[in-house]
Amino acid sequence: ELCRDFEVVEVFAFEEVCSEECRVVTTVREELARHHASRLQLHWGFELYHRDDLPFDPARHVPKSYSSFRSAVEEKSKVRPPLPAPNFRESRAARWPGHDDRPLPRLEELVTFDGPLPAADPRAEIAWLGGETAALKRVDEYLFATDSLGFDYVGATMTTNPAKSVMRDKALSKLSPWLAHGCLSPRRLHAE
């Protein structure tokens, strides 16, 4: 649909390794070819350790357990610093052709919602708001404002001891959704 509506010059996406995501990449590549669009450019993202810095070739061998992976990378690899935030006001890549005198549209201008958003589930431990701003607010609150990492974090422990229960508020960071959707850089979190 985007190829029909716009002159697609290039498509950028993250390199994937899981089967379902690889099928999506293949489908996107086929659609681009069908519409004679430019190539799909894949880049590694979402990872804490850069692929080139791993002490093994992930295309040939990946440790079979998280513990062996962690041991290998902690001993023989370093986490790269996060990249600086892009300046979209000066970026040549972030342009809206024919509308250079106007800023890029906001999500609310592009997407309309039919009716109100669903009500929050009362069982939810945290109100999930998407985006980097909400993610950074949670990092600041969890790591610095309340020092929950130092006082409350228990990790993924399974215990009947209420003092070490992951069900307690602030026992876990709850940053996973922001990390999984690319709203929070694992390298930035590591640097914090």
Coordinates of C-alpha atoms in Angstrom, one line a residue:
E1 CA 0.0 0.0 0.0
L2 CA 2.8 2.4 0.9
C3 CA 4.6 1.6 -2.4
R4 CA 1.4 2.5 -4.3
D5 CA 0.8 5.7 -2.4
F6 CA 4.3 7.1 -2.2
E7 CA 7.5 7.0 -4.2
V8 CA 9.5 4.7 -1.9
V9 CA 13.2 5.3 -2.3
E10 CA 14.5 3.2 0.5
V11 CA 13.2 1.1 3.4
F12 CA 15.2 0.8 6.6
A13 CA 14.5 -1.9 9.2
F14 CA 16.2 -3.9 11.9
E15 CA 18.0 -7.2 11.0
E16 CA 16.1 -10.1 12.6
V17 CA 17.1 -13.6 13.6
C18 CA 13.8 -15.3 14.6
S19 CA 11.8 -17.3 12.0
E20 CA 8.6 -15.3 12.0
E21 CA 10.4 -11.9 11.7
C22 CA 12.6 -13.3 9.0
R23 CA 9.5 -14.3 7.0
V24 CA 8.2 -10.7 7.4
V25 CA 11.5 -9.4 6.1
T26 CA 11.3 -11.8 3.1
T27 CA 7.7 -10.6 2.4
V28 CA 8.7 -6.9 2.5
R29 CA 11.6 -7.5 0.2
E30 CA 9.3 -9.3 -2.3
E31 CA 6.8 -6.5 -2.2
L32 CA 9.5 -3.9 -2.8
A33 CA 10.7 -5.9 -5.8
R34 CA 7.1 -6.3 -7.1
H35 CA 6.7 -2.5 -7.0
H36 CA 10.2 -1.8 -8.4
A37 CA 11.1 0.1 -5.3
S38 CA 14.6 0.4 -4.0
R39 CA 16.2 -2.1 -1.8
L40 CA 15.5 -3.0 1.8
Q41 CA 18.4 -1.9 4.1
L42 CA 18.7 -3.9 7.3
H43 CA 20.7 -2.8 10.3
W44 CA 21.3 -4.4 13.7
G45 CA 19.4 -2.8 16.5
F46 CA 17.8 -3.4 19.9
E47 CA 20.9 -5.3 21.1
L48 CA 23.1 -4.4 24.0
Y49 CA 26.3 -6.0 22.5
H50 CA 27.1 -5.1 18.9
R51 CA 27.2 -8.3 16.7
D52 CA 30.8 -7.4 15.6
D53 CA 31.9 -7.3 19.3
L54 CA 30.7 -10.8 20.2
P55 CA 33.5 -13.3 21.1
F56 CA 31.8 -15.8 18.7
D57 CA 30.2 -15.7 15.2
P58 CA 26.4 -15.8 15.9
A59 CA 25.8 -17.1 12.3
R60 CA 27.8 -20.2 13.2
H61 CA 27.6 -20.7 16.9
V62 CA 25.5 -19.2 19.7
P63 CA 25.9 -20.5 23.3
K64 CA 23.1 -22.9 24.2
S65 CA 22.2 -21.2 27.5
Y66 CA 21.9 -17.6 28.7
S67 CA 24.5 -18.3 31.4
S68 CA 27.1 -19.4 28.9
F69 CA 26.3 -16.5 26.6
R70 CA 26.5 -14.0 29.5
S71 CA 29.8 -15.5 30.7
A72 CA 31.3 -15.3 27.2
V73 CA 30.3 -11.7 26.6
E74 CA 31.1 -10.4 30.0
E75 CA 34.6 -11.8 29.9
K76 CA 35.5 -11.0 26.2
S77 CA 33.3 -8.1 25.1
K78 CA 32.4 -4.5 25.9
V79 CA 29.1 -2.7 25.5
R80 CA 29.5 0.2 23.0
P81 CA 28.4 3.6 24.2
P82 CA 25.0 4.7 22.9
L83 CA 24.8 6.9 19.8
P84 CA 23.9 10.5 20.2
A85 CA 20.3 11.5 19.6
P86 CA 19.6 12.6 16.0
N87 CA 18.9 16.2 15.3
F88 CA 15.7 15.9 13.1
R89 CA 15.6 19.6 12.5
E90 CA 18.9 19.4 10.5
S91 CA 18.6 15.9 9.2
R92 CA 18.4 15.5 5.5
A93 CA 16.8 12.1 6.0
A94 CA 13.8 13.4 7.9
R95 CA 12.2 15.4 5.2
W96 CA 8.6 15.6 4.0
P97 CA 9.0 16.4 0.3
G98 CA 7.0 19.4 -0.8
H99 CA 6.5 20.4 2.8
D100 CA 10.0 21.5 3.9
D101 CA 8.6 24.7 5.4
R102 CA 6.5 22.6 7.8
P103 CA 7.7 20.2 10.5
L104 CA 7.0 16.5 10.1
P105 CA 3.5 15.6 11.1
R106 CA 2.8 14.3 14.6
L107 CA 1.2 10.9 15.1
E108 CA -2.1 12.4 16.1
E109 CA -2.2 14.2 12.7
L110 CA -1.7 11.0 10.7
V111 CA -3.8 8.5 12.7
T112 CA -7.3 8.8 13.9
F113 CA -8.9 6.6 16.6
D114 CA -12.5 5.5 16.4
G115 CA -13.9 6.1 19.8
P116 CA -12.1 6.3 23.2
L117 CA -9.0 4.2 24.0
P118 CA -9.7 1.1 26.0
A119 CA -9.8 1.5 29.8
A120 CA -6.8 0.4 31.7
D121 CA -7.0 -3.0 33.3
P122 CA -7.3 -2.6 37.0
R123 CA -5.0 -5.5 37.6
A124 CA -2.1 -3.8 35.8
E125 CA 0.8 -2.9 37.9
I126 CA 1.9 0.0 35.8
A127 CA 0.3 2.3 33.2
W128 CA 2.1 1.4 29.9
L129 CA 2.6 4.5 27.7
G130 CA 4.5 4.0 24.5
G131 CA 7.5 6.1 23.3
E132 CA 10.9 7.1 24.4
T133 CA 9.7 9.9 26.7
A134 CA 7.6 7.5 28.8
A135 CA 10.5 5.0 28.8
L136 CA 13.0 7.5 30.0
K137 CA 10.6 8.7 32.7
R138 CA 10.4 5.1 34.0
V139 CA 14.2 4.8 33.9
D140 CA 14.6 8.0 35.9
E141 CA 11.9 7.0 38.4
Y142 CA 13.1 3.5 38.9
L143 CA 16.9 4.1 38.9
F144 CA 17.2 7.6 40.4
A145 CA 14.1 9.1 41.9
T146 CA 13.2 6.1 44.1
D147 CA 16.4 4.1 43.9
S148 CA 14.3 1.0 43.4
L149 CA 17.1 -0.9 41.8
G150 CA 19.1 -0.6 45.0
F151 CA 16.2 -1.0 47.5
D152 CA 13.5 -3.0 45.9
Y153 CA 14.8 -5.1 42.9
V154 CA 14.7 -8.9 43.5
G155 CA 15.3 -10.1 40.0
A156 CA 13.5 -13.1 38.5
T157 CA 13.4 -15.1 41.7
M158 CA 10.7 -17.6 42.5
T159 CA 10.1 -17.7 46.2
T160 CA 7.3 -17.8 48.7
N161 CA 9.2 -15.3 50.9
P162 CA 7.1 -12.1 50.6
A163 CA 10.2 -9.9 51.1
K164 CA 11.7 -11.3 47.9
S165 CA 8.6 -11.6 45.9
V166 CA 8.6 -10.2 42.3
M167 CA 4.9 -9.3 42.9
R168 CA 5.9 -6.4 45.1
D169 CA 5.8 -2.9 43.5
K170 CA 9.1 -1.9 42.1
A171 CA 10.6 -5.4 42.6
L172 CA 11.2 -5.4 38.8
S173 CA 12.1 -2.6 36.5
K174 CA 9.2 -3.4 34.0
L175 CA 11.3 -1.8 31.2
S176 CA 10.8 -4.8 28.8
P177 CA 8.0 -3.4 26.6
W178 CA 10.0 -0.2 25.9
L179 CA 13.2 -2.3 25.2
A180 CA 11.3 -4.7 23.0
H181 CA 9.7 -2.0 20.9
G182 CA 12.8 0.1 20.4
C183 CA 11.6 3.0 22.6
L184 CA 14.5 2.5 24.9
S185 CA 18.0 1.7 23.8
P186 CA 19.7 -1.1 25.8
R187 CA 23.0 0.7 25.4
R188 CA 21.5 3.9 26.8
L189 CA 20.1 2.0 29.7
H190 CA 23.5 0.3 30.3
A191 CA 25.1 3.7 30.2
E192 CA 22.7 5.1 32.9

